[in-house]
Amino acid sequence: MDEEEQVRAYSMADFEEPHSRFVTLFRERFPDETGSAAVLDLGCGAADIAIRFARTYPLARLTALDGAQTMLRFAQHAVAAAGLQERIGLIHQYLPASSWSQSYQVIISNSLLHHLADAATLWTTIREAAAPGAAVFVMDLLRPQSVEAARVMVAQYSADEPPILQRDFYHSLLAAYSLDEVRDQLIAAGLGAFSLEVVSDRHWIASGRMAAAKTR
Ligand SMILES: C[S@@+](CC[C@H](N)C(=O)[O-])C[C@H]1O[C@@H](n2cnc3c(N)ncnc32)[C@H](O)[C@@H]1O
C-alpha cells in the first residue's frame, strides 16, 4: 500500500471499532502483560493501533514497522499529533527482514498477513524477532464463503467509506485466509500451540506465547 490516495483514504478511515477491539482482546488474552517491554507492531500502517496500544500501556515502547514509505509518513504525523514520538519508533522495512537488531517481548500485527506474497513470511518474522516467552497477537480478516458474501460485507461495513477503500476492503476479503489455512500455516511454522479463534464475522485472532527457550 504505497499510493498516496489509497494511503490517505486508509489513514482517514474510521477503524475505531476493530482497532479498539484489537487492544481490548490483547488485554483479555494476556491479562498479566504490563506492556512494559519492547513491543513490535508488524505492518503498522498509519500507526493507529500502535498509538492505541501505547495509550493503553503507558510503559510500552513500540517499534512500528511498515514496508510503505507513504504509509509511514502518515504514521509519523499521527504519532507526533498524539505526542508519542518518544515511545513509538517508526521503521521502514519491507518484510522479510534479513536480520533483527533486537528481540521483542510483545509482537502484534493487524491485517498484514493477507498482504504478503508468502504467508510464511509473517510467522517466520515472528519467530525471528520474538524474545523467549514473547506474547504474540495477530489479527486478520477471515475469507468470506463466496464473492457474493464479500460484496455483502463491503456494503455492510464500508458503505460510508470512499470507493477506493471499499475496493481495497473487497480485495482484502478475497485475499484473506480461511481458518483452516491459518491453522496449517501455524503448524508449519512450529506455532501450532497458539490459539486460533474467530472473533467476529470477518476477523480471526492467533495468539500465544513463544517457547521460553527458542527452538529452530
Ligand atoms: C491493511 S494495512 C494494516 C495497517 C495496520 N496494521 C492497521 O491495522 O491499520 C497493511 C499494511 O501492511 C503493510 N505491508 C504490506 N506488505 C508488507 C511487507 N512485506 N512488509 C512490511 N509491511 C507490509 C502495508 O504497507 C500496509 O501498511
Short mmCIF file of C-alpha atoms and ligand atoms in Angstrom, two decimals:
data_model
loop_
_atom_site.label_atom_id
_atom_site.label_comp_id
_atom_site.label_asym_id
_atom_site.label_seq_id
_atom_site.Cartn_x
_atom_site.Cartn_y
_atom_site.Cartn_z
CA MET A 1 0.00 0.00 0.00
CA ASP A 2 2.08 2.89 -1.21
CA GLU A 3 -0.21 5.01 -3.40
CA GLU A 4 -0.85 8.46 -1.92
CA GLU A 5 -4.63 8.43 -2.50
CA GLN A 6 -5.02 4.91 -1.16
CA VAL A 7 -2.88 5.60 1.92
CA ARG A 8 -4.63 8.90 2.63
CA ALA A 9 -8.04 7.19 2.49
CA TYR A 10 -6.79 4.37 4.72
CA SER A 11 -5.30 6.72 7.29
CA MET A 12 -8.56 8.71 7.47
CA ALA A 13 -10.89 5.71 7.64
CA ASP A 14 -12.89 5.00 10.75
CA PHE A 15 -11.27 1.98 12.40
CA GLU A 16 -12.45 2.88 15.90
CA GLU A 17 -14.38 -0.36 16.42
CA PRO A 18 -11.91 -3.00 15.13
CA HIS A 19 -8.80 -1.22 16.37
CA SER A 20 -10.04 -0.53 19.90
CA ARG A 21 -11.28 -4.13 19.97
CA PHE A 22 -7.80 -5.27 18.94
CA VAL A 23 -6.29 -3.74 22.07
CA THR A 24 -9.15 -4.95 24.30
CA LEU A 25 -8.75 -8.50 23.02
CA PHE A 26 -4.98 -8.34 23.50
CA ARG A 27 -5.57 -7.37 27.12
CA GLU A 28 -8.04 -10.21 27.60
CA ARG A 29 -5.67 -12.78 26.08
CA PHE A 30 -2.67 -11.50 28.08
CA PRO A 31 -4.11 -10.19 31.36
CA ASP A 32 -0.70 -10.35 33.09
CA GLU A 33 1.09 -8.41 30.38
CA THR A 34 2.13 -4.96 31.57
CA GLY A 35 3.37 -3.95 28.14
CA SER A 36 6.43 -2.52 29.84
CA ALA A 37 8.73 -4.35 27.46
CA ALA A 38 9.69 -3.79 23.83
CA VAL A 39 6.69 -4.14 21.53
CA LEU A 40 6.86 -4.70 17.75
CA ASP A 41 3.89 -3.84 15.50
CA LEU A 42 4.32 -5.58 12.13
CA GLY A 43 2.70 -3.79 9.18
CA CYS A 44 1.73 -0.84 11.38
CA GLY A 45 0.10 1.20 8.61
CA ALA A 46 -0.78 4.69 9.82
CA ALA A 47 0.09 3.63 13.41
CA ASP A 48 -3.47 3.83 14.71
CA ILE A 49 -3.13 0.55 16.63
CA ALA A 50 0.37 1.39 17.87
CA ILE A 51 -0.98 4.68 19.27
CA ARG A 52 -3.93 2.94 20.95
CA PHE A 53 -1.60 0.31 22.37
CA ALA A 54 0.80 2.95 23.73
CA ARG A 55 -2.09 4.78 25.41
CA THR A 56 -3.38 1.57 27.00
CA TYR A 57 0.09 0.51 28.16
CA PRO A 58 1.82 3.69 29.31
CA LEU A 59 5.09 1.84 29.97
CA ALA A 60 5.29 0.31 26.49
CA ARG A 61 7.97 1.28 23.99
CA LEU A 62 6.91 0.39 20.49
CA THR A 63 8.66 -0.22 17.22
CA ALA A 64 6.11 0.20 14.46
CA LEU A 65 7.29 -1.30 11.17
CA ASP A 66 5.91 -0.94 7.67
CA GLY A 67 7.12 -1.57 4.15
CA ALA A 68 5.47 1.51 2.62
CA GLN A 69 7.16 4.91 2.94
CA THR A 70 3.94 6.76 2.15
CA MET A 71 2.14 4.95 4.95
CA LEU A 72 4.96 5.78 7.35
CA ARG A 73 4.66 9.49 6.52
CA PHE A 74 1.04 9.38 7.71
CA ALA A 75 2.11 7.32 10.72
CA GLN A 76 4.74 9.92 11.59
CA HIS A 77 2.13 12.70 11.62
CA ALA A 78 -0.27 10.64 13.71
CA VAL A 79 2.41 9.72 16.25
CA ALA A 80 3.53 13.35 16.52
CA ALA A 81 -0.08 14.56 16.88
CA ALA A 82 -0.51 12.06 19.72
CA GLY A 83 2.71 13.32 21.34
CA LEU A 84 4.12 9.78 21.37
CA GLN A 85 7.38 10.27 19.42
CA GLU A 86 9.40 9.26 22.48
CA ARG A 87 7.61 5.93 22.79
CA ILE A 88 6.81 4.89 19.22
CA GLY A 89 9.69 4.46 16.81
CA LEU A 90 8.80 4.00 13.13
CA ILE A 91 10.92 1.84 10.89
CA HIS A 92 10.78 1.29 7.17
CA GLN A 93 11.24 -2.39 6.45
CA TYR A 94 9.70 -4.45 3.72
CA LEU A 95 9.38 -7.98 5.10
CA PRO A 96 11.05 -10.40 5.15
CA ALA A 97 13.91 -8.76 7.02
CA SER A 98 17.36 -10.29 6.85
CA SER A 99 18.22 -9.59 10.48
CA TRP A 100 16.91 -8.01 13.68
CA SER A 101 18.93 -5.68 15.88
CA GLN A 102 16.91 -6.59 18.96
CA SER A 103 14.22 -9.01 20.10
CA TYR A 104 10.75 -8.12 21.32
CA GLN A 105 8.71 -9.28 24.31
CA VAL A 106 5.43 -8.43 22.60
CA ILE A 107 4.64 -8.74 18.88
CA ILE A 108 1.35 -7.52 17.45
CA SER A 109 0.08 -7.36 13.88
CA ASN A 110 -3.23 -6.43 12.30
CA SER A 111 -4.22 -7.07 8.70
CA LEU A 112 -0.72 -7.68 7.39
CA LEU A 113 -0.91 -11.40 6.66
CA HIS A 114 -3.23 -11.21 3.66
CA HIS A 115 -0.95 -8.61 2.04
CA LEU A 116 2.09 -10.86 2.00
CA ALA A 117 3.08 -12.78 -1.12
CA ASP A 118 4.05 -15.69 1.11
CA ALA A 119 2.12 -16.12 4.36
CA ALA A 120 5.07 -17.91 5.93
CA THR A 121 6.90 -14.55 5.97
CA LEU A 122 4.77 -13.35 8.88
CA TRP A 123 5.23 -16.43 11.05
CA THR A 124 8.97 -16.67 10.29
CA THR A 125 9.37 -12.98 11.11
CA ILE A 126 7.62 -13.50 14.43
CA ARG A 127 9.86 -16.45 15.29
CA GLU A 128 12.99 -14.47 14.43
CA ALA A 129 12.05 -11.20 16.16
CA ALA A 130 10.43 -12.62 19.30
CA ALA A 131 12.22 -12.87 22.63
CA PRO A 132 11.79 -16.16 24.52
CA GLY A 133 8.34 -16.21 26.11
CA ALA A 134 7.12 -13.26 24.00
CA ALA A 135 3.39 -12.57 23.77
CA VAL A 136 2.22 -12.77 20.14
CA PHE A 137 -1.12 -11.42 18.97
CA VAL A 138 -2.13 -11.41 15.29
CA MET A 139 -5.48 -10.38 13.86
CA ASP A 140 -6.58 -10.56 10.24
CA LEU A 141 -9.60 -10.88 8.02
CA LEU A 142 -11.41 -14.15 7.54
CA ARG A 143 -12.10 -15.01 3.90
CA PRO A 144 -15.86 -15.00 3.26
CA GLN A 145 -17.51 -18.13 1.86
CA SER A 146 -18.18 -16.54 -1.54
CA VAL A 147 -17.64 -13.46 -3.68
CA GLU A 148 -21.26 -12.54 -3.02
CA ALA A 149 -20.71 -12.75 0.75
CA ALA A 150 -17.68 -10.46 0.34
CA ARG A 151 -19.83 -7.93 -1.54
CA VAL A 152 -22.44 -8.01 1.22
CA MET A 153 -19.73 -7.38 3.83
CA VAL A 154 -18.33 -4.42 1.91
CA ALA A 155 -21.81 -2.90 1.75
CA GLN A 156 -22.41 -3.64 5.42
CA TYR A 157 -19.15 -2.31 6.85
CA SER A 158 -17.74 0.24 4.44
CA ALA A 159 -20.70 1.85 2.70
CA ASP A 160 -19.73 5.25 4.16
CA GLU A 161 -16.07 4.99 3.13
CA PRO A 162 -14.65 6.32 -0.18
CA PRO A 163 -14.83 3.93 -3.18
CA ILE A 164 -11.08 3.29 -3.09
CA LEU A 165 -11.38 1.92 0.45
CA GLN A 166 -14.41 -0.17 -0.47
CA ARG A 167 -12.40 -1.66 -3.34
CA ASP A 168 -9.42 -2.38 -1.08
CA PHE A 169 -11.67 -3.99 1.54
CA TYR A 170 -13.27 -6.21 -1.11
CA HIS A 171 -9.89 -7.35 -2.44
CA SER A 172 -8.57 -7.84 1.08
CA LEU A 173 -11.52 -10.07 1.96
CA LEU A 174 -10.87 -12.21 -1.13
CA ALA A 175 -7.13 -12.35 -0.39
CA ALA A 176 -7.71 -13.34 3.23
CA TYR A 177 -7.22 -16.89 4.52
CA SER A 178 -9.68 -19.40 5.90
CA LEU A 179 -9.24 -20.57 9.47
CA ASP A 180 -8.03 -23.98 8.29
CA GLU A 181 -5.37 -22.33 6.14
CA VAL A 182 -4.13 -20.21 9.06
CA ARG A 183 -4.07 -23.28 11.29
CA ASP A 184 -1.90 -25.07 8.68
CA GLN A 185 0.42 -22.04 8.48
CA LEU A 186 0.85 -22.01 12.27
CA ILE A 187 1.61 -25.72 12.40
CA ALA A 188 4.12 -25.41 9.54
CA ALA A 189 5.83 -22.55 11.40
CA GLY A 190 6.08 -24.54 14.63
CA LEU A 191 3.45 -22.32 16.25
CA GLY A 192 0.69 -24.92 16.36
CA ALA A 193 0.24 -24.39 20.12
CA PHE A 194 -1.11 -20.88 19.51
CA SER A 195 -4.84 -20.46 19.97
CA LEU A 196 -6.79 -19.54 16.86
CA GLU A 197 -10.25 -18.10 17.24
CA VAL A 198 -12.89 -16.34 15.19
CA VAL A 199 -13.80 -13.11 16.98
CA SER A 200 -16.29 -11.56 14.55
CA ASP A 201 -17.95 -12.35 11.24
CA ARG A 202 -14.79 -11.10 9.48
CA HIS A 203 -11.85 -11.44 11.88
CA TRP A 204 -9.74 -14.14 13.47
CA ILE A 205 -7.05 -13.90 16.09
CA ALA A 206 -3.99 -16.07 16.62
CA SER A 207 -2.35 -15.62 19.99
CA GLY A 208 0.07 -17.35 22.27
CA ARG A 209 3.45 -17.19 23.90
CA MET A 210 6.68 -18.20 22.29
CA ALA A 211 8.55 -21.01 23.98
CA ALA A 212 10.68 -19.88 26.92
CA ALA A 213 13.77 -21.07 25.03
CA LYS A 214 13.87 -20.52 21.27
CA THR A 215 13.62 -23.62 19.07
CA ARG A 216 14.77 -23.52 15.44
C1 LIG B 1 -4.19 -3.22 5.77
S1 LIG B 1 -2.78 -2.37 6.26
C2 LIG B 1 -2.89 -2.58 8.02
C3 LIG B 1 -2.23 -1.47 8.74
C4 LIG B 1 -2.35 -1.50 10.27
N1 LIG B 1 -1.82 -2.71 10.84
C5 LIG B 1 -3.78 -1.30 10.68
O1 LIG B 1 -4.37 -2.22 11.24
O2 LIG B 1 -4.32 -0.19 10.45
C6 LIG B 1 -1.44 -3.43 5.81
C7 LIG B 1 -0.09 -2.79 5.98
O3 LIG B 1 0.93 -3.77 5.74
C8 LIG B 1 1.98 -3.15 5.02
N2 LIG B 1 2.71 -4.20 4.30
C9 LIG B 1 2.28 -4.98 3.27
N3 LIG B 1 3.24 -5.83 2.89
C10 LIG B 1 4.31 -5.59 3.69
C11 LIG B 1 5.60 -6.18 3.81
N4 LIG B 1 6.01 -7.18 3.00
N5 LIG B 1 6.43 -5.70 4.76
C12 LIG B 1 6.04 -4.71 5.59
N6 LIG B 1 4.82 -4.12 5.54
C13 LIG B 1 3.97 -4.56 4.60
C14 LIG B 1 1.29 -2.17 4.11
O4 LIG B 1 2.16 -1.14 3.66
C15 LIG B 1 0.17 -1.65 5.00
O5 LIG B 1 0.54 -0.50 5.71
#
